[in-house]
Amino acid sequence: MAHKKGGGSSVNGRDSQGQRLGVKRFGGQLVHAGTILIRQRGTRHKPGLNVGRGKDDTLFALINGVVLFQDKGQDGRFISVLPPEQAAVQRERSPQAELSEPEPVAASAE
């Protein structure tokens, strides 16, 4: 007789739930104060203007506004929340705005 129980359902069946980490609100989205922006382990993204950090490194909005992602090179990635009118000005000054609207191409005269 076997003195060990077979490796069936009592040995298997311990699988944990996923942690649901990641970006919850993306750049350009309008958010309310208290909205979770990112759930993360460690500080892959750092809090910028009007963004708070929870004890589990979750980033959340401190004011109502528009989400802005910034990559500052060696300093890291920052997430800010700007008031809507300030976000519109920021979008006009960014070089990305020029790239997103291509200029019409004139037909060649051949």
CSV table of N, CA and C in Angstrom, one decimal, residues 25-62:
chain,number,residue,atom,x,y,z
A,25,ARG,N,-5.1,54.9,-16.6
A,25,ARG,CA,-5.6,56.0,-17.4
A,25,ARG,C,-4.4,56.4,-18.2
A,26,PHE,N,-4.7,56.8,-19.5
A,26,PHE,CA,-3.6,57.1,-20.5
A,26,PHE,C,-3.5,58.6,-20.7
A,27,GLY,N,-2.4,59.0,-21.4
A,27,GLY,CA,-2.1,60.4,-21.7
A,27,GLY,C,-3.3,61.0,-22.5
A,28,GLY,N,-3.6,62.2,-22.1
A,28,GLY,CA,-4.7,63.0,-22.7
A,28,GLY,C,-6.1,62.7,-22.2
A,29,GLN,N,-6.2,61.7,-21.3
A,29,GLN,CA,-7.5,61.5,-20.7
A,29,GLN,C,-7.8,62.4,-19.6
A,30,LEU,N,-9.1,62.8,-19.4
A,30,LEU,CA,-9.6,63.7,-18.4
A,30,LEU,C,-9.9,62.8,-17.2
A,31,VAL,N,-9.3,63.2,-16.0
A,31,VAL,CA,-9.5,62.4,-14.8
A,31,VAL,C,-10.0,63.3,-13.6
A,32,HIS,N,-10.7,62.7,-12.7
A,32,HIS,CA,-11.1,63.4,-11.5
A,32,HIS,C,-10.1,63.2,-10.4
A,33,ALA,N,-10.1,64.0,-9.3
A,33,ALA,CA,-9.2,63.9,-8.2
A,33,ALA,C,-9.5,62.5,-7.5
A,34,GLY,N,-8.4,61.8,-7.2
A,34,GLY,CA,-8.5,60.5,-6.6
A,34,GLY,C,-8.5,59.3,-7.5
A,35,THR,N,-8.5,59.6,-8.8
A,35,THR,CA,-8.5,58.5,-9.8
A,35,THR,C,-7.1,57.8,-9.9
A,36,ILE,N,-7.1,56.5,-9.8
A,36,ILE,CA,-5.9,55.8,-9.9
A,36,ILE,C,-5.4,55.8,-11.3
A,37,LEU,N,-4.1,56.2,-11.5
A,37,LEU,CA,-3.5,56.4,-12.8
A,37,LEU,C,-2.7,55.1,-13.2
A,38,ILE,N,-1.9,54.6,-12.2
A,38,ILE,CA,-1.0,53.4,-12.4
A,38,ILE,C,-1.0,52.6,-11.2
A,39,ARG,N,-1.1,51.3,-11.3
A,39,ARG,CA,-0.8,50.4,-10.2
A,39,ARG,C,0.5,49.7,-10.6
A,40,GLN,N,1.5,49.8,-9.7
A,40,GLN,CA,2.8,49.3,-10.0
A,40,GLN,C,3.5,48.7,-8.7
A,41,ARG,N,4.6,48.0,-9.0
A,41,ARG,CA,5.4,47.5,-7.9
A,41,ARG,C,6.8,48.2,-8.1
A,42,GLY,N,7.1,49.0,-7.1
A,42,GLY,CA,8.3,49.8,-7.2
A,42,GLY,C,7.9,51.1,-7.9
A,43,THR,N,8.9,52.0,-8.2
A,43,THR,CA,8.6,53.2,-8.8
A,43,THR,C,9.1,53.3,-10.3
A,44,ARG,N,8.5,52.4,-11.1
A,44,ARG,CA,8.8,52.5,-12.6
A,44,ARG,C,8.4,53.8,-13.1
A,45,HIS,N,7.3,54.4,-12.7
A,45,HIS,CA,6.8,55.7,-13.0
A,45,HIS,C,6.8,56.5,-11.8
A,46,LYS,N,7.2,57.8,-11.9
A,46,LYS,CA,7.3,58.6,-10.7
A,46,LYS,C,6.2,59.7,-10.7
A,47,PRO,N,5.8,60.1,-9.5
A,47,PRO,CA,4.7,61.2,-9.5
A,47,PRO,C,5.3,62.5,-9.9
A,48,GLY,N,4.5,63.2,-10.8
A,48,GLY,CA,4.9,64.5,-11.3
A,48,GLY,C,4.0,65.5,-10.6
A,49,LEU,N,3.6,66.6,-11.3
A,49,LEU,CA,2.7,67.6,-10.8
A,49,LEU,C,1.3,67.1,-10.5
A,50,ASN,N,0.8,67.4,-9.4
A,50,ASN,CA,-0.6,67.0,-9.0
A,50,ASN,C,-0.9,65.5,-9.0
A,51,VAL,N,0.2,64.7,-8.7
A,51,VAL,CA,0.0,63.3,-8.6
A,51,VAL,C,0.6,62.8,-7.3
A,52,GLY,N,-0.1,62.0,-6.6
A,52,GLY,CA,0.3,61.4,-5.3
A,52,GLY,C,0.7,60.0,-5.5
A,53,ARG,N,1.5,59.5,-4.5
A,53,ARG,CA,2.0,58.1,-4.5
A,53,ARG,C,1.5,57.4,-3.2
A,54,GLY,N,0.8,56.3,-3.4
A,54,GLY,CA,0.4,55.5,-2.2
A,54,GLY,C,1.5,54.6,-1.7
A,55,LYS,N,1.2,54.0,-0.5
A,55,LYS,CA,2.3,53.2,0.1
A,55,LYS,C,2.6,51.9,-0.7
A,56,ASP,N,1.7,51.5,-1.6
A,56,ASP,CA,2.1,50.4,-2.5
A,56,ASP,C,2.5,50.9,-3.9
A,57,ASP,N,3.0,52.2,-3.9
A,57,ASP,CA,3.5,52.8,-5.1
A,57,ASP,C,2.5,53.1,-6.2
A,58,THR,N,1.2,53.0,-5.9
A,58,THR,CA,0.1,53.4,-6.8
A,58,THR,C,0.2,54.9,-7.0
A,59,LEU,N,0.0,55.3,-8.2
A,59,LEU,CA,0.0,56.8,-8.5
A,59,LEU,C,-1.5,57.2,-8.8
A,60,PHE,N,-1.9,58.3,-8.2
A,60,PHE,CA,-3.3,58.8,-8.3
A,60,PHE,C,-3.3,60.3,-8.5
A,61,ALA,N,-4.4,60.8,-9.1
A,61,ALA,CA,-4.5,62.2,-9.3
A,61,ALA,C,-5.0,62.9,-8.1
A,62,LEU,N,-4.4,64.1,-7.9
A,62,LEU,CA,-4.7,65.0,-6.7
A,62,LEU,C,-5.7,66.0,-7.1
